[in-house]
Amino acid sequence: MRSILIDTREQDPFYFHGCPIEKKKLDFGDYSIHGFKQTVAVERKGPLDFANSVSRWDEFIARTRKARDRLRHYLVIIERLPTEAELYRLFPGMLRILMLQKIAEIASINIPVILTTSKEEGATVTKFFLMECTRENPSLMEKLDEN
């Protein structure tokens, strides 16, 4: 099985039960898979990290579009939306409805977005996405089986 790559800047990474991992600087996203970092990536946003991205929207959307244009497979995972109290404490005036609007905006530029309910769920979706993206080509599966 190929290693899941975790970007070196990821501060609180997902845990992938039973999967080998490697820390590497990734050009796009927070997670990829060994041998495919120029093909597939997952951008992970925790609740407050996504709120911070909304506050710097133009920068975030530009990076997201660049990743979409360069990679064959790109997914944005948002662990959960922050509560109104969390938002008020860190981003006074920002409403959850604005965050939902921004999720729709990401999807409207042909980037899949998955909103999960927990970190564990986000890790599971990330693992399955990476596995499925490398499963498309039978010769790649043969290589995975050899390892």
Coordinates of N, CA and C in Angstrom, one line a residue:
M1 N 0.8 -1.2 0.0 CA 0.0 0.0 0.0 C 0.9 1.2 0.0
R2 N 0.5 2.2 -0.8 CA 1.3 3.4 -0.9 C 1.0 4.3 0.3
S3 N 2.0 5.1 0.7 CA 1.8 6.0 1.8 C 0.9 7.2 1.5
I4 N 0.2 7.6 2.5 CA -0.6 8.8 2.4 C 0.4 9.9 2.8
L5 N 0.5 11.0 2.0 CA 1.3 12.1 2.2 C 0.6 13.2 3.0
I6 N 1.2 13.7 4.0 CA 0.7 14.8 4.8 C 1.6 16.0 4.7
D7 N 1.0 17.1 4.3 CA 1.9 18.3 4.2 C 2.5 18.6 5.5
T8 N 3.8 19.1 5.4 CA 4.6 19.4 6.6 C 4.0 20.5 7.4
R9 N 3.2 21.4 6.7 CA 2.6 22.5 7.4 C 1.3 22.2 8.2
E10 N 0.8 20.9 8.0 CA -0.4 20.5 8.7 C -0.1 20.3 10.2
Q11 N -0.8 21.1 11.0 CA -0.5 21.2 12.4 C -1.2 20.1 13.3
D12 N -2.4 19.7 12.9 CA -3.1 18.7 13.6 C -3.7 17.7 12.6
P13 N -2.8 16.8 12.0 CA -3.2 16.0 10.9 C -4.2 15.0 11.3
F14 N -4.9 14.5 10.2 CA -5.8 13.4 10.4 C -5.0 12.2 10.8
Y15 N -5.6 11.2 11.4 CA -5.0 9.9 11.7 C -5.6 8.9 10.8
F16 N -4.8 8.2 10.1 CA -5.2 7.2 9.1 C -4.9 5.8 9.6
H17 N -5.8 5.2 10.3 CA -5.7 3.9 10.9 C -5.2 2.9 9.8
G18 N -4.1 2.2 10.1 CA -3.6 1.1 9.2 C -3.0 1.5 8.0
C19 N -2.7 2.8 7.8 CA -2.1 3.3 6.6 C -0.7 3.9 6.9
P20 N 0.3 3.6 6.1 CA 1.6 4.3 6.2 C 1.4 5.7 5.8
I21 N 2.2 6.6 6.5 CA 2.1 8.0 6.2 C 3.5 8.5 6.1
E22 N 3.7 9.6 5.3 CA 4.9 10.4 5.2 C 4.6 11.8 5.2
K23 N 5.5 12.6 5.9 CA 5.4 14.0 5.9 C 6.2 14.6 4.8
K24 N 5.6 15.4 3.9 CA 6.3 16.0 2.8 C 5.6 17.4 2.5
K25 N 6.4 18.3 2.0 CA 5.9 19.6 1.6 C 5.1 19.3 0.3
L26 N 3.8 19.6 0.3 CA 2.9 19.5 -0.9 C 2.7 20.8 -1.5
D27 N 2.7 20.8 -2.8 CA 2.4 22.1 -3.6 C 0.9 22.5 -3.4
F28 N 0.1 21.4 -3.4 CA -1.4 21.7 -3.3 C -2.0 20.8 -2.2
G29 N -2.9 21.3 -1.5 CA -3.6 20.6 -0.5 C -2.8 20.2 0.7
D30 N -3.5 19.4 1.6 CA -2.9 19.0 2.8 C -2.6 17.5 2.8
Y31 N -3.2 16.7 1.9 CA -3.0 15.3 1.8 C -2.9 14.9 0.3
S32 N -2.1 13.9 0.1 CA -2.0 13.3 -1.2 C -1.6 11.8 -1.0
I33 N -1.1 11.2 -2.1 CA -0.7 9.8 -1.9 C 0.6 9.6 -2.7
H34 N 1.5 8.9 -2.1 CA 2.8 8.7 -2.7 C 2.8 8.3 -4.2
G35 N 3.5 9.0 -5.0 CA 3.5 8.8 -6.4 C 2.5 9.6 -7.2
F36 N 1.6 10.3 -6.5 CA 0.5 11.0 -7.1 C 0.3 12.4 -6.6
K37 N 1.4 13.0 -6.0 CA 1.2 14.3 -5.5 C 1.0 15.4 -6.5
Q38 N 1.3 15.2 -7.7 CA 1.0 16.1 -8.8 C -0.3 15.8 -9.5
T39 N -1.1 14.8 -9.0 CA -2.3 14.4 -9.6 C -3.5 14.5 -8.7
V40 N -3.3 14.3 -7.4 CA -4.5 14.2 -6.5 C -4.1 14.9 -5.2
A41 N -5.1 15.7 -4.6 CA -4.9 16.3 -3.3 C -6.2 16.6 -2.6
V42 N -6.1 16.6 -1.3 CA -7.3 17.0 -0.5 C -6.9 18.2 0.3
E43 N -7.7 19.2 0.2 CA -7.5 20.4 1.1 C -8.5 20.2 2.3
R44 N -7.9 20.2 3.4 CA -8.7 20.0 4.6 C -8.8 21.4 5.4
K45 N -10.0 21.7 5.8 CA -10.3 22.9 6.6 C -11.0 22.5 7.8
G46 N -10.4 22.8 9.0 CA -11.1 22.7 10.2 C -12.1 23.8 10.3
P47 N -13.0 23.8 11.4 CA -14.0 24.8 11.5 C -13.5 26.2 11.5
L48 N -12.5 26.5 12.3 CA -12.1 27.9 12.4 C -11.1 28.2 11.3
D49 N -10.4 27.2 10.8 CA -9.6 27.4 9.6 C -10.4 27.8 8.4
F50 N -11.6 27.2 8.2 CA -12.5 27.6 7.1 C -13.0 29.0 7.3
A51 N -13.3 29.4 8.6 CA -13.8 30.7 8.9 C -12.7 31.7 8.5
N52 N -11.4 31.4 8.8 CA -10.3 32.3 8.5 C -10.2 32.4 7.0
S53 N -10.4 31.3 6.2 CA -10.3 31.3 4.8 C -11.4 32.2 4.2
V54 N -12.6 32.2 4.8 CA -13.7 33.0 4.4 C -13.3 34.5 4.5
S55 N -12.6 34.8 5.6 CA -12.2 36.2 5.9 C -11.1 36.7 4.9
R56 N -10.4 35.7 4.3 CA -9.4 36.0 3.2 C -9.8 35.3 1.9
W57 N -11.1 35.5 1.5 CA -11.7 34.7 0.5 C -11.0 34.8 -0.9
D58 N -10.6 35.9 -1.3 CA -9.9 36.0 -2.7 C -8.7 35.2 -2.7
E59 N -7.9 35.2 -1.7 CA -6.6 34.4 -1.6 C -6.9 32.9 -1.6
F60 N -7.9 32.5 -0.8 CA -8.3 31.1 -0.8 C -8.8 30.6 -2.1
I61 N -9.7 31.4 -2.7 CA -10.3 30.9 -3.9 C -9.3 30.9 -5.1
A62 N -8.3 31.8 -5.1 CA -7.3 31.8 -6.1 C -6.4 30.5 -6.0
R63 N -6.0 30.1 -4.8 CA -5.3 28.9 -4.5 C -6.1 27.7 -4.9
T64 N -7.4 27.7 -4.6 CA -8.2 26.6 -4.9 C -8.4 26.4 -6.4
R65 N -8.6 27.5 -7.1 CA -8.7 27.4 -8.6 C -7.4 26.9 -9.2
K66 N -6.3 27.4 -8.7 CA -5.0 26.9 -9.2 C -4.8 25.4 -9.0
A67 N -5.2 24.9 -7.9 CA -5.1 23.5 -7.6 C -6.1 22.7 -8.5
R68 N -7.3 23.2 -8.7 CA -8.2 22.6 -9.6 C -7.7 22.5 -11.0
D69 N -7.0 23.5 -11.5 CA -6.5 23.6 -12.8 C -5.3 22.7 -13.0
R70 N -4.5 22.5 -12.0 CA -3.3 21.7 -12.1 C -3.4 20.2 -11.8
L71 N -4.4 19.9 -11.0 CA -4.5 18.5 -10.5 C -5.7 17.8 -11.3
R72 N -5.6 16.5 -11.4 CA -6.7 15.8 -12.0 C -7.8 15.6 -11.0
H73 N -7.5 15.4 -9.7 CA -8.5 15.2 -8.6 C -8.2 16.1 -7.5
Y74 N -9.1 16.9 -7.1 CA -9.0 17.8 -6.0 C -10.3 17.9 -5.2
L75 N -10.2 17.8 -3.9 CA -11.3 17.8 -3.0 C -11.1 18.7 -1.8
V76 N -12.1 19.5 -1.5 CA -12.1 20.3 -0.2 C -12.9 19.6 0.8
I77 N -12.4 19.3 2.0 CA -13.1 18.8 3.1 C -13.2 19.8 4.2
I78 N -14.4 20.1 4.6 CA -14.6 21.0 5.8 C -15.1 20.1 6.9
E79 N -14.3 20.1 8.0 CA -14.7 19.1 9.1 C -16.1 19.4 9.7
R80 N -16.3 20.6 10.0 CA -17.7 21.0 10.4 C -17.7 22.5 10.4
L81 N -18.8 23.1 10.4 CA -18.9 24.5 10.5 C -18.7 24.9 12.0
P82 N -18.1 26.1 12.3 CA -18.0 26.5 13.6 C -19.4 26.9 14.2
T83 N -19.5 26.9 15.5 CA -20.7 27.3 16.1 C -20.8 28.8 16.0
E84 N -22.0 29.4 16.2 CA -22.1 30.8 16.2 C -21.2 31.4 17.3
A85 N -21.1 30.8 18.5 CA -20.3 31.3 19.6 C -18.8 31.3 19.2
E86 N -18.3 30.2 18.5 CA -17.0 30.2 18.1 C -16.7 31.3 17.1
L87 N -17.6 31.5 16.1 CA -17.5 32.6 15.1 C -17.5 33.9 15.8
Y88 N -18.4 34.2 16.7 CA -18.5 35.5 17.3 C -17.2 35.8 18.1
R89 N -16.7 34.8 18.7 CA -15.5 35.1 19.5 C -14.3 35.5 18.6
L90 N -14.1 34.8 17.5 CA -13.0 35.0 16.7 C -13.2 35.9 15.5
F91 N -14.4 35.9 14.9 CA -14.7 36.7 13.7 C -16.1 37.4 14.0
P92 N -16.1 38.4 14.8 CA -17.4 39.1 15.1 C -18.1 39.6 13.8
G93 N -19.3 39.3 13.7 CA -20.1 39.8 12.6 C -20.2 38.7 11.5
M94 N -19.4 37.7 11.5 CA -19.5 36.6 10.4 C -20.6 35.7 10.8
L95 N -21.4 35.3 9.9 CA -22.5 34.4 10.2 C -22.3 33.1 9.5
R96 N -22.8 32.0 10.1 CA -22.7 30.7 9.5 C -23.3 30.7 8.1
I97 N -24.4 31.5 7.9 CA -25.0 31.5 6.5 C -24.0 32.0 5.5
L98 N -23.1 32.9 5.8 CA -22.1 33.3 4.9 C -21.1 32.1 4.5
M99 N -20.8 31.3 5.5 CA -20.0 30.2 5.3 C -20.7 29.2 4.3
L100 N -22.0 29.0 4.5 CA -22.7 28.1 3.6 C -22.7 28.6 2.2
Q101 N -22.8 29.9 2.1 CA -22.8 30.6 0.8 C -21.4 30.3 0.1
K102 N -20.3 30.4 0.9 CA -19.0 30.2 0.4 C -18.8 28.8 -0.1
I103 N -19.4 27.8 0.7 CA -19.3 26.4 0.3 C -19.9 26.2 -1.1
A104 N -21.1 26.8 -1.3 CA -21.8 26.8 -2.6 C -20.9 27.4 -3.7
E105 N -20.3 28.5 -3.4 CA -19.4 29.2 -4.3 C -18.3 28.2 -4.8
I106 N -17.6 27.5 -3.8 CA -16.6 26.6 -4.2 C -17.1 25.5 -5.2
A107 N -18.3 25.0 -4.8 CA -18.9 23.9 -5.7 C -19.2 24.5 -7.0
S108 N -19.6 25.8 -7.1 CA -20.0 26.3 -8.4 C -18.9 26.5 -9.4
I109 N -17.6 26.4 -8.9 CA -16.5 26.4 -9.8 C -15.9 25.0 -10.0
N110 N -16.8 24.1 -9.9 CA -16.4 22.7 -10.2 C -15.4 22.1 -9.3
I111 N -15.4 22.4 -8.0 CA -14.6 21.8 -7.0 C -15.5 21.1 -6.0
P112 N -15.3 19.8 -5.9 CA -16.2 19.1 -4.9 C -15.8 19.5 -3.5
V113 N -16.9 19.7 -2.7 CA -16.7 20.0 -1.3 C -17.5 19.1 -0.5
I114 N -16.9 18.5 0.6 CA -17.7 17.7 1.5 C -17.6 18.3 2.9
L115 N -18.7 18.4 3.5 CA -18.8 18.9 4.9 C -19.1 17.7 5.8
T116 N -18.1 17.4 6.6 CA -18.3 16.3 7.5 C -18.7 16.8 8.9
T117 N -19.0 15.9 9.8 CA -19.4 16.2 11.1 C -18.3 16.1 12.2
S118 N -17.2 15.5 11.8 CA -16.1 15.4 12.8 C -14.7 15.2 12.0
K119 N -13.7 15.3 12.8 CA -12.3 15.1 12.3 C -12.2 13.6 11.8
E120 N -12.7 12.7 12.6 CA -12.6 11.3 12.2 C -13.3 11.0 10.9
E121 N -14.5 11.6 10.7 CA -15.2 11.4 9.5 C -14.4 12.0 8.3
G122 N -13.8 13.2 8.5 CA -13.0 13.8 7.5 C -11.8 12.9 7.1
A123 N -11.2 12.3 8.1 CA -10.0 11.4 7.8 C -10.5 10.2 6.9
T124 N -11.7 9.6 7.3 CA -12.2 8.5 6.5 C -12.5 8.9 5.1
V125 N -13.1 10.0 4.9 CA -13.5 10.4 3.5 C -12.2 10.7 2.8
T126 N -11.2 11.3 3.4 CA -9.9 11.6 2.7 C -9.2 10.3 2.3
K127 N -9.2 9.4 3.2 CA -8.5 8.1 2.8 C -9.2 7.4 1.7
F128 N -10.6 7.3 1.7 CA -11.3 6.7 0.6 C -11.1 7.5 -0.7
F129 N -11.1 8.8 -0.7 CA -11.0 9.6 -1.9 C -9.6 9.3 -2.5
L130 N -8.5 9.4 -1.7 CA -7.2 9.1 -2.2 C -7.1 7.7 -2.8
M131 N -7.7 6.7 -2.1 CA -7.7 5.4 -2.7 C -8.4 5.3 -4.0
E132 N -9.6 5.9 -4.1 CA -10.4 5.8 -5.3 C -9.7 6.5 -6.5
C133 N -9.1 7.6 -6.2 CA -8.4 8.4 -7.3 C -7.2 7.6 -7.9
T134 N -6.6 6.7 -7.1 CA -5.5 6.0 -7.6 C -5.9 4.6 -8.1
R135 N -7.2 4.3 -7.9 CA -7.7 3.0 -8.4 C -8.2 3.0 -9.8
E136 N -8.3 4.2 -10.4 CA -8.9 4.3 -11.8 C -8.1 3.6 -12.8
N137 N -6.8 3.5 -12.7 CA -6.0 2.9 -13.7 C -5.6 1.5 -13.2
P138 N -6.0 0.4 -13.8 CA -5.6 -0.9 -13.3 C -4.1 -1.1 -13.1
S139 N -3.3 -0.5 -13.9 CA -1.8 -0.7 -13.7 C -1.4 -0.1 -12.4
L140 N -2.1 1.0 -12.0 CA -1.8 1.6 -10.7 C -2.2 0.6 -9.5
M141 N -3.3 0.0 -9.7 CA -3.7 -1.0 -8.7 C -2.7 -2.1 -8.5
E142 N -2.2 -2.6 -9.7 CA -1.2 -3.7 -9.6 C 0.0 -3.2 -8.8
K143 N 0.4 -2.0 -9.1 CA 1.6 -1.4 -8.3 C 1.3 -1.3 -6.8
L144 N 0.0 -0.9 -6.5 CA -0.3 -0.9 -5.1 C -0.3 -2.2 -4.4
D145 N -0.8 -3.2 -5.2 CA -0.8 -4.6 -4.6 C 0.6 -5.2 -4.4
E146 N 1.5 -4.7 -5.2 CA 2.9 -5.2 -5.1 C 3.6 -4.7 -3.8
N147 N 3.2 -3.6 -3.3 CA 3.8 -3.0 -2.1 C 3.2 -3.5 -0.9

